[in-house]
Coordinates of C-alpha atoms in Angstrom, one line a residue:
M23 CA 116.3 125.8 107.9
R24 CA 115.8 128.2 105.0
S25 CA 115.6 125.3 102.5
L26 CA 113.0 123.6 104.6
V27 CA 110.9 126.7 104.9
R28 CA 111.2 127.2 101.1
E29 CA 109.8 123.7 100.6
G30 CA 106.7 124.6 102.7
V31 CA 107.7 122.8 105.9
D32 CA 106.0 124.2 108.9
V33 CA 106.2 121.3 111.4
L34 CA 109.2 119.1 112.3
F35 CA 109.0 115.9 114.4
G36 CA 112.4 115.1 115.9
Y37 CA 114.8 114.2 118.7
P38 CA 118.2 115.9 119.1
G39 CA 121.6 114.3 119.6
G40 CA 125.3 114.9 119.1
A41 CA 125.6 114.4 115.3
I42 CA 122.6 116.6 114.5
M43 CA 123.2 119.3 117.2
P44 CA 124.3 122.0 114.7
V45 CA 121.0 121.6 112.9
Y46 CA 119.1 122.0 116.2
D47 CA 121.2 125.0 117.1
A48 CA 120.1 126.6 113.8
L49 CA 116.5 125.6 114.5
Y50 CA 116.7 127.7 117.7
D51 CA 116.7 130.8 115.5
H52 CA 113.9 129.6 113.3
Q53 CA 111.2 128.7 115.8
N54 CA 108.8 131.3 114.3
D55 CA 109.0 129.5 110.9
L56 CA 109.2 125.9 112.0
H57 CA 107.2 124.3 114.8
H58 CA 109.3 121.5 116.3
I59 CA 107.6 118.7 118.1
L60 CA 109.9 116.8 120.5
V61 CA 108.9 113.2 120.4
R62 CA 110.0 110.6 123.0
H63 CA 111.5 108.1 120.5
E64 CA 112.8 108.4 117.0
Q65 CA 110.4 105.8 115.7
A66 CA 107.6 108.1 116.8
A67 CA 109.1 111.0 114.9
V68 CA 108.7 109.1 111.6
H69 CA 105.2 107.8 112.4
S70 CA 104.2 111.3 113.4
A71 CA 105.5 112.7 110.1
Q72 CA 103.5 109.9 108.4
G73 CA 100.3 110.9 110.2
Y74 CA 100.9 114.6 109.3
A75 CA 101.5 113.7 105.7
R76 CA 98.6 111.4 105.3
V77 CA 96.0 113.7 106.7
S78 CA 97.3 116.9 105.1
G79 CA 98.6 115.8 101.7
R80 CA 101.9 117.6 102.4
V81 CA 105.4 116.1 102.9
G82 CA 106.1 115.1 106.5
C83 CA 109.5 115.8 108.0
A84 CA 111.5 114.1 110.8
V85 CA 114.9 115.0 112.2
V86 CA 117.0 112.6 114.2
T87 CA 120.6 112.1 115.2
S88 CA 123.1 109.4 113.9
G89 CA 123.6 105.8 114.9
P90 CA 120.7 104.5 117.0
G91 CA 118.7 107.7 116.3
A92 CA 118.8 106.9 112.6
T93 CA 118.3 103.1 112.9
N94 CA 115.2 103.8 115.1
T95 CA 113.6 105.4 112.1
V96 CA 113.9 102.3 109.9
T97 CA 110.5 100.8 110.7
G98 CA 108.7 104.0 109.9
I99 CA 110.7 104.5 106.6
A100 CA 109.8 101.0 105.5
D101 CA 106.1 101.6 106.5
A102 CA 106.1 104.9 104.5
M103 CA 107.6 103.2 101.5
I104 CA 105.1 100.5 101.1
D105 CA 102.2 102.9 101.9
S106 CA 103.5 105.6 99.5
T107 CA 103.7 108.3 102.2
P108 CA 105.6 111.5 101.2
M109 CA 108.2 112.1 103.9
V110 CA 111.8 113.4 104.3
V111 CA 113.9 112.0 107.2
I112 CA 117.0 114.0 108.0
C113 CA 119.6 112.0 110.0
G114 CA 122.8 113.3 111.6
Q115 CA 126.0 111.6 110.6
V116 CA 129.6 111.7 111.8
G117 CA 132.0 114.1 109.9
A118 CA 133.1 113.1 106.5
P119 CA 136.7 112.5 107.6
L120 CA 135.4 109.9 110.1
L121 CA 133.2 107.9 107.6
G122 CA 134.2 104.3 107.5
T123 CA 136.2 104.4 110.8
D124 CA 133.5 102.9 113.0
A125 CA 133.4 106.3 114.8
F126 CA 131.0 106.8 117.8
Q127 CA 127.4 106.4 116.6
E128 CA 128.4 105.9 113.0
V129 CA 126.0 103.7 110.9
D130 CA 125.8 103.3 107.1
V131 CA 122.5 105.0 106.9
V132 CA 122.4 105.1 103.1
G133 CA 123.2 101.4 102.9
V134 CA 120.5 100.6 105.5
T135 CA 117.7 102.7 104.1
Q136 CA 118.3 102.5 100.3
P137 CA 116.2 99.4 99.8
I138 CA 113.3 101.0 101.8
S139 CA 113.2 104.5 100.5
K140 CA 112.6 106.3 97.2
W141 CA 116.0 108.0 97.5
S142 CA 118.7 108.0 100.1
Y143 CA 121.6 110.5 99.9
Q144 CA 124.6 111.5 102.0
I145 CA 125.3 115.3 102.2
R146 CA 129.1 115.7 102.7
R147 CA 129.5 119.4 101.9
A148 CA 127.7 122.6 103.0
E149 CA 127.4 123.8 99.4
D150 CA 125.3 120.7 98.6
V151 CA 122.6 121.3 101.2
A152 CA 120.2 123.5 99.3
Q153 CA 120.3 121.2 96.2
A154 CA 119.9 118.0 98.3
V155 CA 116.9 119.3 100.3
S156 CA 115.0 120.6 97.2
R157 CA 115.7 117.3 95.4
A158 CA 114.6 115.3 98.4
F159 CA 111.2 117.1 98.6
Y160 CA 110.7 116.9 94.9
I161 CA 111.3 113.1 94.9
A162 CA 109.2 112.6 98.0
R163 CA 106.1 114.4 96.7
S164 CA 106.2 113.7 93.0
G165 CA 104.9 110.7 91.1
R166 CA 104.2 107.9 93.4
P167 CA 105.1 109.5 96.8
G168 CA 107.4 108.0 99.3
P169 CA 110.1 108.5 101.9
V170 CA 113.5 110.1 101.2
V171 CA 116.4 110.0 103.6
L172 CA 119.1 112.7 103.9
D173 CA 122.2 111.5 105.8
F174 CA 123.8 114.8 106.9
T175 CA 127.5 114.7 107.9
K176 CA 128.5 116.9 110.8
N177 CA 131.1 118.8 108.9
A178 CA 128.4 119.7 106.3
Q179 CA 126.3 121.1 109.1
T180 CA 129.1 123.4 110.4
E181 CA 130.8 124.6 107.3
M182 CA 129.9 128.1 106.1
V183 CA 128.4 128.9 102.6
D184 CA 126.4 131.6 101.0
Y185 CA 122.8 130.4 100.8
E186 CA 121.4 130.4 97.3
P187 CA 117.8 129.1 96.9
V188 CA 117.4 126.0 94.7
S189 CA 114.2 124.6 93.1
V190 CA 114.5 121.1 91.7
D191 CA 111.6 120.3 89.3
F192 CA 113.4 117.9 86.9
I193 CA 115.7 115.0 87.3
R194 CA 117.2 113.2 84.3
S195 CA 115.9 109.6 84.0
Y196 CA 113.2 110.2 86.6
Q197 CA 109.7 110.5 85.0
P198 CA 107.2 110.8 87.9
F199 CA 104.2 111.7 85.7
P200 CA 103.9 109.2 82.8
C201 CA 101.2 110.1 80.2
P202 CA 99.2 107.4 78.4
T203 CA 98.5 107.6 74.7
D204 CA 95.1 108.6 73.3
E205 CA 94.8 105.1 72.0
T206 CA 95.2 103.7 75.5
I207 CA 92.5 106.1 76.8
A208 CA 90.1 105.1 74.0
S209 CA 90.7 101.4 74.6
A210 CA 90.0 101.8 78.3
A211 CA 86.8 103.6 77.7
S212 CA 85.8 100.8 75.2
L213 CA 86.4 98.1 77.8
I214 CA 84.1 100.0 80.3
N215 CA 81.4 100.7 77.7
E216 CA 81.3 97.0 76.7
A217 CA 81.2 95.7 80.3
R218 CA 78.0 94.4 81.8
R219 CA 79.2 93.6 85.3
P220 CA 82.0 96.2 86.0
L221 CA 83.5 96.6 89.5
V222 CA 85.9 99.4 90.5
L223 CA 88.6 98.8 93.1
V224 CA 89.5 102.2 94.7
G225 CA 93.0 102.5 96.1
Q226 CA 95.0 105.1 98.0
G227 CA 96.3 106.4 94.6
V228 CA 93.0 108.3 94.3
I229 CA 93.7 110.2 97.5
L230 CA 97.4 110.7 96.8
G231 CA 96.4 112.1 93.4
N232 CA 93.7 114.4 94.9
A233 CA 91.4 112.8 92.4
E234 CA 88.3 112.2 94.6
E235 CA 86.0 114.4 92.5
E236 CA 87.3 112.8 89.3
L237 CA 86.6 109.4 90.7
R238 CA 83.0 110.4 91.5
A239 CA 82.4 111.7 88.1
F240 CA 83.9 108.6 86.6
L241 CA 81.7 106.3 88.7
E242 CA 78.5 108.3 88.3
K243 CA 78.6 108.7 84.6
A244 CA 78.9 105.0 83.9
G245 CA 77.1 103.7 86.9
L246 CA 80.1 101.8 88.2
P247 CA 79.9 100.1 91.7
A248 CA 83.1 100.6 93.7
A249 CA 84.8 99.1 96.7
S250 CA 87.9 100.4 98.5
T251 CA 91.1 98.9 99.8
L252 CA 92.0 99.7 103.4
L253 CA 94.1 102.7 102.4
G254 CA 91.6 103.8 99.8
L255 CA 88.8 104.2 102.5
S256 CA 87.4 107.8 102.6
A257 CA 88.2 108.5 98.9
L258 CA 84.5 108.0 98.3
P259 CA 82.0 108.9 101.1
T260 CA 80.6 105.8 102.9
S261 CA 77.1 107.0 102.1
H262 CA 77.6 107.2 98.3
P263 CA 75.1 104.8 96.6
L264 CA 77.9 103.3 94.4
N265 CA 80.1 102.6 97.4
K266 CA 79.9 98.9 98.2
G267 CA 82.3 98.8 101.1
M268 CA 85.8 97.5 101.8
L269 CA 87.8 94.9 100.0
G270 CA 90.1 92.3 101.5
M271 CA 90.6 89.7 104.1
H272 CA 88.3 91.4 106.6
G273 CA 86.4 93.4 104.1
N274 CA 82.8 93.3 103.1
Y275 CA 81.2 90.1 101.8
A276 CA 79.5 91.5 98.7
P277 CA 82.4 93.2 96.9
N278 CA 84.7 90.3 97.7
V279 CA 82.2 87.8 96.2
M280 CA 81.5 90.1 93.3
T281 CA 85.2 90.3 92.5
N282 CA 84.8 86.7 91.3
R283 CA 81.6 87.4 89.4
C284 CA 82.3 90.7 87.6
D285 CA 83.3 90.8 83.9
L286 CA 85.6 93.8 84.2
L287 CA 87.8 94.6 87.2
I288 CA 88.8 98.3 87.2
A289 CA 91.7 99.0 89.6
V290 CA 92.4 102.6 90.3
G291 CA 95.6 103.5 92.3
M292 CA 96.0 100.2 94.1
R293 CA 98.6 97.5 94.0
F294 CA 96.7 94.2 94.3
D295 CA 98.0 93.4 97.7
D296 CA 97.7 89.8 98.9
R297 CA 95.2 90.8 101.6
V298 CA 93.0 92.1 98.8
T299 CA 93.4 89.3 96.3
G300 CA 93.5 86.2 98.5
K301 CA 94.6 83.2 96.4
L302 CA 96.0 84.7 93.2
S303 CA 95.3 81.7 91.0
T304 CA 91.5 82.0 91.7
Y305 CA 91.3 85.8 91.8
A306 CA 88.8 87.1 89.3
P307 CA 89.7 84.5 86.6
Q308 CA 86.5 85.4 84.7
A309 CA 87.2 89.1 84.4
K310 CA 89.2 91.4 82.2
V311 CA 91.4 93.7 84.2
L312 CA 91.9 97.4 83.6
H313 CA 94.6 98.9 85.8
F314 CA 95.0 102.7 86.4
D315 CA 98.3 103.5 88.2
I316 CA 101.0 106.0 88.2
D317 CA 103.8 103.5 88.9
P318 CA 104.6 101.2 85.9
S319 CA 106.3 98.7 88.2
E320 CA 102.8 97.8 89.7
I321 CA 101.4 96.8 86.3
D322 CA 101.3 92.9 85.9
K323 CA 103.3 92.6 89.2
N324 CA 100.6 90.4 90.9
V325 CA 97.6 90.3 88.6
Q326 CA 97.8 90.1 84.8
T327 CA 96.1 93.1 83.2
T328 CA 94.1 93.3 80.0
L329 CA 95.0 97.0 79.7
A330 CA 97.0 99.4 81.8
V331 CA 96.5 103.2 81.9
V332 CA 99.8 104.5 83.4
G333 CA 99.6 108.0 84.7
N334 CA 98.2 110.3 87.4
C335 CA 94.5 109.3 87.9
K336 CA 93.6 113.0 88.3
Q337 CA 94.4 113.3 84.6
T338 CA 93.6 109.8 83.3
L339 CA 90.2 109.3 84.9
P340 CA 88.7 112.5 83.3
A341 CA 90.2 111.6 80.0
V342 CA 88.5 108.2 80.1
T343 CA 85.2 109.6 81.6
A344 CA 84.8 111.9 78.6
L345 CA 84.6 108.9 76.4
L346 CA 82.2 106.8 78.5
N347 CA 78.6 106.1 77.6
P348 CA 76.1 107.0 80.4
A349 CA 75.0 103.8 82.0
S350 CA 73.3 102.6 85.2
H351 CA 74.0 98.8 85.5
T352 CA 71.0 98.6 87.7
E353 CA 70.5 94.8 87.7
W354 CA 74.2 94.2 88.4
I355 CA 74.3 96.8 91.3
D356 CA 71.1 95.4 92.8
S357 CA 72.7 91.9 92.9
F358 CA 75.0 93.2 95.7
A359 CA 72.1 93.7 98.1
P360 CA 71.3 90.1 99.1
L361 CA 75.0 89.4 99.8
H362 CA 75.3 92.6 101.9
Q363 CA 72.1 91.6 103.8
Q364 CA 73.7 88.3 104.7
E365 CA 76.7 90.1 106.2
V366 CA 74.3 92.6 108.0
D367 CA 72.3 89.8 109.6
K368 CA 75.2 87.5 110.5
V369 CA 78.0 89.9 111.3
I370 CA 77.3 93.6 111.3
Q371 CA 74.1 93.8 113.4
P372 CA 75.5 91.5 116.2
A373 CA 78.8 93.6 116.2
I374 CA 77.3 97.1 116.5
H375 CA 73.9 96.4 118.3
P376 CA 74.6 93.4 120.7
A377 CA 71.6 92.5 122.8
S378 CA 73.6 91.8 125.9
G379 CA 77.1 90.8 127.2
P380 CA 80.3 92.7 127.4
L381 CA 81.2 95.7 125.3
L382 CA 82.2 94.9 121.7
M383 CA 84.9 96.7 119.7
G384 CA 82.5 97.2 116.7
E385 CA 79.9 98.9 118.8
V386 CA 82.4 101.3 120.3
V387 CA 83.7 102.3 116.9
H388 CA 80.2 102.6 115.6
R389 CA 79.1 104.9 118.4
V390 CA 82.2 107.1 118.1
S391 CA 81.6 107.5 114.4
E392 CA 77.9 108.3 115.0
L393 CA 78.6 110.9 117.7
T394 CA 81.3 112.6 115.5
N395 CA 78.7 112.8 112.7
H396 CA 81.1 110.7 110.6
E397 CA 83.4 113.8 110.1
A398 CA 86.4 112.8 112.3
V399 CA 89.7 111.5 111.2
L400 CA 90.1 107.8 112.0
V401 CA 93.6 106.7 113.1
T402 CA 94.2 103.1 114.0
D403 CA 97.0 101.0 115.3
V404 CA 97.4 97.5 113.9
G405 CA 95.3 94.4 114.8
Q406 CA 91.7 93.9 115.6
N407 CA 91.3 97.6 116.5
Q408 CA 92.4 98.4 113.0
M409 CA 89.9 96.1 111.3
F410 CA 87.0 97.0 113.5
G411 CA 87.9 100.6 113.0
A412 CA 88.1 100.4 109.2
R413 CA 84.9 98.3 109.0
Y414 CA 82.6 100.3 111.3
F415 CA 83.8 103.9 111.1
K416 CA 82.1 105.9 108.4
Y417 CA 83.6 108.6 106.2
S418 CA 82.2 111.8 104.8
R419 CA 85.5 113.5 104.0
T420 CA 88.6 112.4 102.3
R421 CA 91.9 111.7 104.1
S422 CA 90.0 110.4 107.0
C423 CA 91.5 106.9 107.4
I424 CA 95.1 106.9 108.7
T425 CA 96.5 103.4 109.3
S426 CA 99.6 101.2 108.6
G427 CA 98.6 99.1 105.6
G428 CA 101.4 97.2 103.9
C429 CA 103.8 97.0 106.8
G430 CA 101.2 96.5 109.5
T431 CA 103.2 98.3 112.2
M432 CA 102.1 97.9 115.8
G433 CA 102.9 101.1 117.6
F434 CA 102.0 103.2 114.6
G435 CA 98.8 104.6 115.9
L436 CA 99.7 106.8 118.8
P437 CA 102.5 108.9 117.2
A438 CA 100.6 108.9 113.8
A439 CA 97.6 110.4 115.6
V440 CA 99.8 113.1 117.2
G441 CA 101.0 114.0 113.7
A442 CA 97.5 114.0 112.4
T443 CA 96.5 116.7 114.9
F444 CA 99.2 119.0 113.5
G445 CA 98.3 118.1 109.9
A446 CA 94.6 118.8 110.4
P447 CA 94.3 121.0 113.4
D448 CA 90.6 121.8 112.6
R449 CA 89.5 118.2 112.7
T450 CA 88.7 115.8 115.5
V451 CA 91.3 113.0 115.5
C452 CA 90.1 109.7 117.0
L453 CA 92.7 107.0 117.6
F454 CA 91.5 103.4 118.0
V455 CA 94.3 101.3 119.6
G456 CA 94.6 97.9 121.3
D457 CA 96.4 97.3 124.6
G458 CA 99.3 95.7 122.7
G459 CA 99.9 98.4 120.2
L460 CA 99.5 101.2 122.7
Q461 CA 102.3 99.9 124.9
M462 CA 104.7 99.7 122.0
T463 CA 104.9 103.5 121.8
I464 CA 103.2 104.5 125.0
Q465 CA 106.0 106.9 125.8
E466 CA 104.4 109.3 123.3
L467 CA 101.9 110.2 126.0
G468 CA 104.7 112.5 127.0
T469 CA 104.6 114.2 123.7
I470 CA 100.8 114.6 124.0
M471 CA 101.2 116.0 127.5
E472 CA 103.8 118.6 126.4
Q473 CA 102.0 119.6 123.2
Q474 CA 98.4 119.2 124.5
S475 CA 97.8 117.4 121.2
P476 CA 94.1 116.8 121.1
V477 CA 94.1 113.1 120.3
K478 CA 91.0 111.3 121.4
I479 CA 92.4 107.9 122.3
I480 CA 89.9 105.1 122.4
L481 CA 91.7 102.1 123.9
L482 CA 90.0 98.8 123.1
N483 CA 91.4 96.6 125.9
N484 CA 90.7 92.9 125.6
N485 CA 93.8 91.7 127.6
Y486 CA 95.1 89.9 124.5
L487 CA 97.2 90.4 121.5
G488 CA 93.8 90.1 119.8
N489 CA 94.6 89.5 116.2
V490 CA 97.2 86.8 116.9
R491 CA 94.8 85.2 119.4
Q492 CA 92.1 85.0 116.7
W493 CA 94.5 83.2 114.4
Q494 CA 95.5 80.9 117.2
A495 CA 91.8 80.1 117.8
M496 CA 91.2 79.5 114.1
F497 CA 94.3 77.8 112.9
F498 CA 96.2 76.6 116.0
D499 CA 93.5 74.8 118.0
H500 CA 93.0 77.6 120.5
R501 CA 96.6 77.2 121.8
Y502 CA 97.0 80.8 123.1
S503 CA 100.8 80.9 123.1
F504 CA 101.9 84.2 124.7
T505 CA 98.9 86.2 123.6
P506 CA 97.2 86.8 126.9
M507 CA 98.5 90.2 128.2
A508 CA 98.7 91.7 131.7
N509 CA 97.9 95.4 131.6
P510 CA 98.7 98.4 133.7
D511 CA 96.1 100.7 135.3
Y512 CA 95.6 103.0 132.3
E513 CA 93.7 105.7 134.3
L514 CA 96.7 106.0 136.7
L515 CA 99.0 106.2 133.6
A516 CA 96.8 108.9 132.1
K517 CA 96.9 110.8 135.5
A518 CA 100.7 110.7 135.5
Y519 CA 100.7 112.4 132.2
G520 CA 97.9 114.9 133.1
I521 CA 95.6 113.5 130.5
P522 CA 91.8 113.1 131.4
A523 CA 90.7 109.5 131.3
R524 CA 87.6 107.4 131.9
T525 CA 87.1 103.6 132.0
V526 CA 83.9 102.2 130.5
M527 CA 82.8 98.6 131.1
E528 CA 79.0 98.9 130.8
R529 CA 77.1 99.5 127.5
S530 CA 74.8 102.0 129.3
D531 CA 77.7 104.3 130.0
L532 CA 79.2 104.3 126.6
D533 CA 77.5 107.2 124.9
D534 CA 77.9 109.5 127.9
A535 CA 81.7 108.6 128.1
I536 CA 82.1 109.3 124.3
R537 CA 80.4 112.7 124.7
E538 CA 82.6 113.6 127.6
M539 CA 85.6 112.7 125.6
L540 CA 84.5 114.8 122.6
D541 CA 83.5 117.7 124.8
T542 CA 86.9 117.8 126.6
T543 CA 89.4 120.3 125.2
G544 CA 92.8 118.6 124.4
P545 CA 93.7 114.9 124.7
Y546 CA 91.5 112.3 126.3
I547 CA 91.9 108.5 127.0
L548 CA 88.6 106.5 126.8
H549 CA 89.5 103.1 128.2
C550 CA 87.0 100.6 126.9
V551 CA 87.1 97.2 128.6
V552 CA 85.8 94.9 125.8
K553 CA 85.0 91.3 125.3
E554 CA 88.2 89.3 125.6
E555 CA 87.7 86.7 122.8
E556 CA 86.0 88.7 120.1
D557 CA 86.7 87.9 116.5
V558 CA 86.8 90.1 113.4
M559 CA 84.5 88.7 110.8
P560 CA 83.9 88.0 108.0
M561 CA 87.3 86.7 107.1
T562 CA 89.0 85.2 104.1
P563 CA 91.3 82.5 105.5
P564 CA 95.0 82.6 104.3
G565 CA 95.4 80.6 101.1
A566 CA 91.7 80.8 100.3
S567 CA 89.9 82.4 97.4
V568 CA 88.7 86.0 98.0
D569 CA 85.1 84.9 97.9
E570 CA 85.5 82.0 100.4
M571 CA 84.7 84.2 103.4
L572 CA 83.9 82.8 106.9
F573 CA 81.2 84.4 109.0
E574 CA 82.2 82.8 112.2
V575 CA 85.1 81.0 113.9
K576 CA 84.6 77.3 114.0
K577 CA 84.7 76.1 117.6

């Protein structure tokens, strides 16, 4: 407990059990220092820690017991690893003398989690606790962040030792903050100064590096248009004139097309995920590629670079900016407008301002964003709710888009939103979730009930596993195999948990219901009955080039 407090931990998300009980007994005496949130499932402890970390920039912390308690965290650990979320997961374990005996609730936690974590370590002696905890937090937060797992044997929890504070700030062979040479910085600036059609791809690395202001200075000095990955959203305000939208399969048309027309692609803190690149062999073949990233393993992994600047973008961006020639690239930037207008006319306007018919997901997201003055934190689950949320929510502040990117974990949204309310208690947290994803972790309504966590839950209910149904419509001849979904009475469920709720089916009631939700102190469930067979468009079909986007589903 003292080691956790020393690392700046103030909130723990967890679930007690036999092999972690001594830790919980110690926690009983530290409730003034550490606020423990009792979740209803260990997976939710990890997702809540993720939500906390993503919105606050601090290391999230989860505490669970051994065996199934530990294995229930695996999905969240894998999710945090691919999305670079700083987190420490403390798992109970059987006593050291019982290791390898198949004792009750013994699982090889280190073996299971090593491939999906930055570091996984088993504490076998009480005298190793302080060192292990400090090392875990240093690894989790430094360099490219990620999850760390501490497997805590029971004997190490019960042995007595004099506490001596430990501060780890160096590990031999671990270099979290590489520094590029002056020659590399100069070469990067030259590439940008020579470009006539540059395009910046903004990834989550900008947010993780707290480099939002450095990014803006970089873009504005050289007149560089930019577009964001899903996890990079909110690094640059939506309203910024150089912000050209979102990249990727369901991103905006203009930046995706311009990826294959630019002469210099400048990637900042992103990993060229397949949902961004589309078909790799046709991805920006005409462009030179300049890649800023803190992780050397990402360089040339998917896309061959012309030049890599390896380091923290909070330091590397200003170094390059200092050498840039002021520029505007007006003609190039203006060429985005006709493409954007095509998307507005064919997709955006019909999605957020429908003339008639049932409620649409896009218009619900749009109105919530408008009525929160674009200042709320967007949390999504995974699926159509995620894509509509990302596309039609607007961002005025950083760390405002919390979603499961690389792993695409259904069930992420509800517990992550709970964590976000503790990580940013001064902000409005709006969760957009589908009927499928909500039911994967619906037990966390119990956590919300107990904590009165002020999550504004906007349930977009279309009675389908919507994203899978869309793919079945597009690529499987409308054969809806096990995607229609029977749903419970969500208002009755909300009542059982003491959470105010309202169902909206008519467009004329939407704004009033949103205002009621926002004016309600504490949690709220806004159950929106939306069009059943709505599609997220535009879309780059799997295996297609990034600029081969469809504006509608072919019937």
